[in-house]
Coordinates of C-alpha atoms and ligand atoms in Angstrom, one line a residue:
M384 CA 2.3 0.1 13.2
G385 CA 2.7 0.4 9.5
A386 CA 4.8 -1.3 6.8
T387 CA 8.1 -3.1 7.4
V388 CA 11.4 -1.7 6.1
E389 CA 11.3 -4.4 3.4
Q390 CA 7.8 -3.4 2.2
A391 CA 8.9 0.2 2.2
L392 CA 12.0 -0.7 0.1
E393 CA 9.8 -2.6 -2.4
Q394 CA 7.6 0.5 -2.7
L395 CA 10.6 2.7 -3.2
K396 CA 12.0 0.4 -5.9
S397 CA 8.7 0.5 -7.7
T398 CA 9.0 4.3 -8.0
G399 CA 12.5 3.9 -9.6
V400 CA 14.5 5.0 -6.6
R401 CA 17.8 3.2 -6.2
M402 CA 18.4 1.8 -2.8
T403 CA 21.8 2.6 -1.2
P404 CA 23.1 1.6 2.2
Q405 CA 22.6 5.2 3.4
R406 CA 19.0 5.2 2.3
Y407 CA 18.4 1.9 4.0
A408 CA 19.9 3.1 7.2
I409 CA 17.9 6.4 7.2
L410 CA 14.6 4.6 6.4
S411 CA 15.1 1.8 9.0
Y412 CA 16.2 4.3 11.6
L413 CA 13.0 6.2 11.1
M414 CA 10.8 3.1 11.0
H415 CA 12.2 1.9 14.3
S416 CA 12.1 5.3 16.0
M417 CA 9.2 6.5 18.0
T418 CA 10.6 9.9 18.6
H419 CA 9.7 11.8 15.4
P420 CA 13.3 12.8 14.8
T421 CA 14.6 15.9 12.9
A422 CA 17.2 15.4 10.1
D423 CA 19.8 16.6 12.5
E424 CA 18.9 14.0 15.1
I425 CA 19.1 11.3 12.5
Y426 CA 22.5 12.6 11.4
K427 CA 23.8 12.5 14.9
S428 CA 22.7 8.8 15.3
L429 CA 24.0 7.6 11.9
S430 CA 27.1 9.6 11.3
P431 CA 29.4 7.2 13.3
S432 CA 28.4 4.5 10.8
F433 CA 28.4 6.8 7.8
P434 CA 31.2 9.4 8.4
S435 CA 30.9 10.7 4.8
M436 CA 27.1 11.4 5.1
S437 CA 26.1 15.0 5.6
V438 CA 22.9 16.5 7.1
A439 CA 22.0 17.7 3.6
T440 CA 22.2 14.1 2.3
I441 CA 19.9 13.0 5.1
Y442 CA 17.5 15.9 4.4
N443 CA 17.4 15.2 0.6
N444 CA 16.7 11.5 1.3
L445 CA 13.9 12.4 3.7
R446 CA 12.4 14.6 1.0
L447 CA 12.6 11.7 -1.4
F448 CA 10.8 9.3 1.1
V449 CA 8.1 12.0 1.7
E450 CA 7.5 12.3 -2.0
A451 CA 7.4 8.5 -2.4
G452 CA 4.7 8.4 0.4
L453 CA 6.8 6.4 2.8
I454 CA 7.0 8.9 5.6
R455 CA 5.3 12.0 6.8
E456 CA 6.8 15.4 7.4
L457 CA 5.6 17.3 10.5
T458 CA 6.3 21.0 10.0
Y459 CA 6.2 23.6 12.7
G460 CA 6.7 26.8 10.9
D461 CA 10.5 26.8 11.4
D462 CA 13.2 24.8 9.7
S463 CA 13.1 21.9 12.2
S464 CA 10.7 19.5 10.4
R465 CA 10.2 16.2 12.1
F466 CA 9.6 12.9 10.4
D467 CA 7.2 10.1 11.1
A468 CA 7.2 6.7 9.4
D469 CA 3.9 5.8 11.1
L470 CA 1.4 6.5 8.3
S471 CA -1.6 5.3 10.3
E472 CA -4.2 8.0 11.3
H473 CA -3.1 9.3 14.6
Y474 CA -2.7 12.6 16.5
H475 CA 0.3 14.0 18.4
A476 CA 0.8 15.5 21.8
I477 CA 3.7 17.9 22.0
C478 CA 5.6 18.9 25.1
R479 CA 6.2 22.6 25.3
S480 CA 9.1 22.0 27.7
C481 CA 11.3 19.4 26.0
G482 CA 9.7 19.1 22.5
T483 CA 9.0 15.4 22.7
I484 CA 6.1 14.3 20.4
V485 CA 3.9 11.4 21.6
D486 CA 1.4 9.5 19.4
F487 CA -2.1 9.1 20.5
D488 CA -5.1 7.4 18.9
Y489 CA -8.4 9.1 18.6
P490 CA -11.1 8.7 16.0
P491 CA -10.5 11.1 13.1
L492 CA -12.4 14.4 13.6
T493 CA -14.5 14.0 10.5
D494 CA -17.5 15.7 12.2
V495 CA -15.3 18.9 12.6
E496 CA -14.4 18.6 8.9
A497 CA -18.0 18.3 8.0
A498 CA -19.0 21.3 10.1
A499 CA -16.1 23.4 8.6
S500 CA -17.2 22.4 5.1
K501 CA -20.8 23.3 5.8
E502 CA -20.0 26.7 7.3
T503 CA -17.3 27.8 4.9
G504 CA -18.3 26.0 1.7
F505 CA -14.8 24.5 1.5
K506 CA -14.2 21.2 -0.1
V507 CA -12.2 19.9 2.9
E508 CA -9.1 17.9 2.2
G509 CA -7.9 17.4 5.7
H510 CA -7.1 19.0 9.1
R511 CA -4.4 19.3 11.6
M512 CA -4.9 18.9 15.3
E513 CA -2.2 18.9 18.0
I514 CA -2.3 18.8 21.7
Y515 CA 0.2 21.0 23.6
G516 CA 1.2 20.7 27.2
I517 CA 3.9 19.3 29.5
C518 CA 4.9 15.7 29.2
A519 CA 4.8 13.2 32.1
D520 CA 8.6 13.2 32.3
C521 CA 8.9 17.0 32.5
T522 CA 6.1 17.2 35.0
T523 CA 7.9 14.7 37.2
R524 CA 11.2 16.5 36.8
H525 CA 9.7 19.8 37.8
N526 CA 8.1 18.5 40.9
H527 CA 11.4 17.3 42.4
Ligands
ZN1414 ZN1 8.7 17.1 28.1
MN1415 MN1 3.4 10.0 15.1

């Protein structure tokens, strides 16, 4: 697991971003969540405590956190980005049935990057690798 909410707040302060109760709530929600939520899911969880907060506010703050390097955005080619406060190197397994995203550890595929660089002449900056399938919960549910 990565930094604590307090460490993240210090980092944010150093970039000149003012901390507000809403920002604190969004950031701590994300840092305690293992589900890689969308802006909409965060909105649904926090709106009872912050009735004046809109999805747009949440989204703008998430953008801010991404730019400050506090969280990662996971894009899937549509408008439903998911957000991950775990900045450690890890891969994701994604359920094609329910959409759940599960972390898994595996040594970074640096040999693949090296092979790609050798074959294409690219100066490789990174890669993206995801596992798709049906999660354990969905498999159980379908077998009943
Ligand atoms: Zn599933
Ligand atoms: Mn993750």
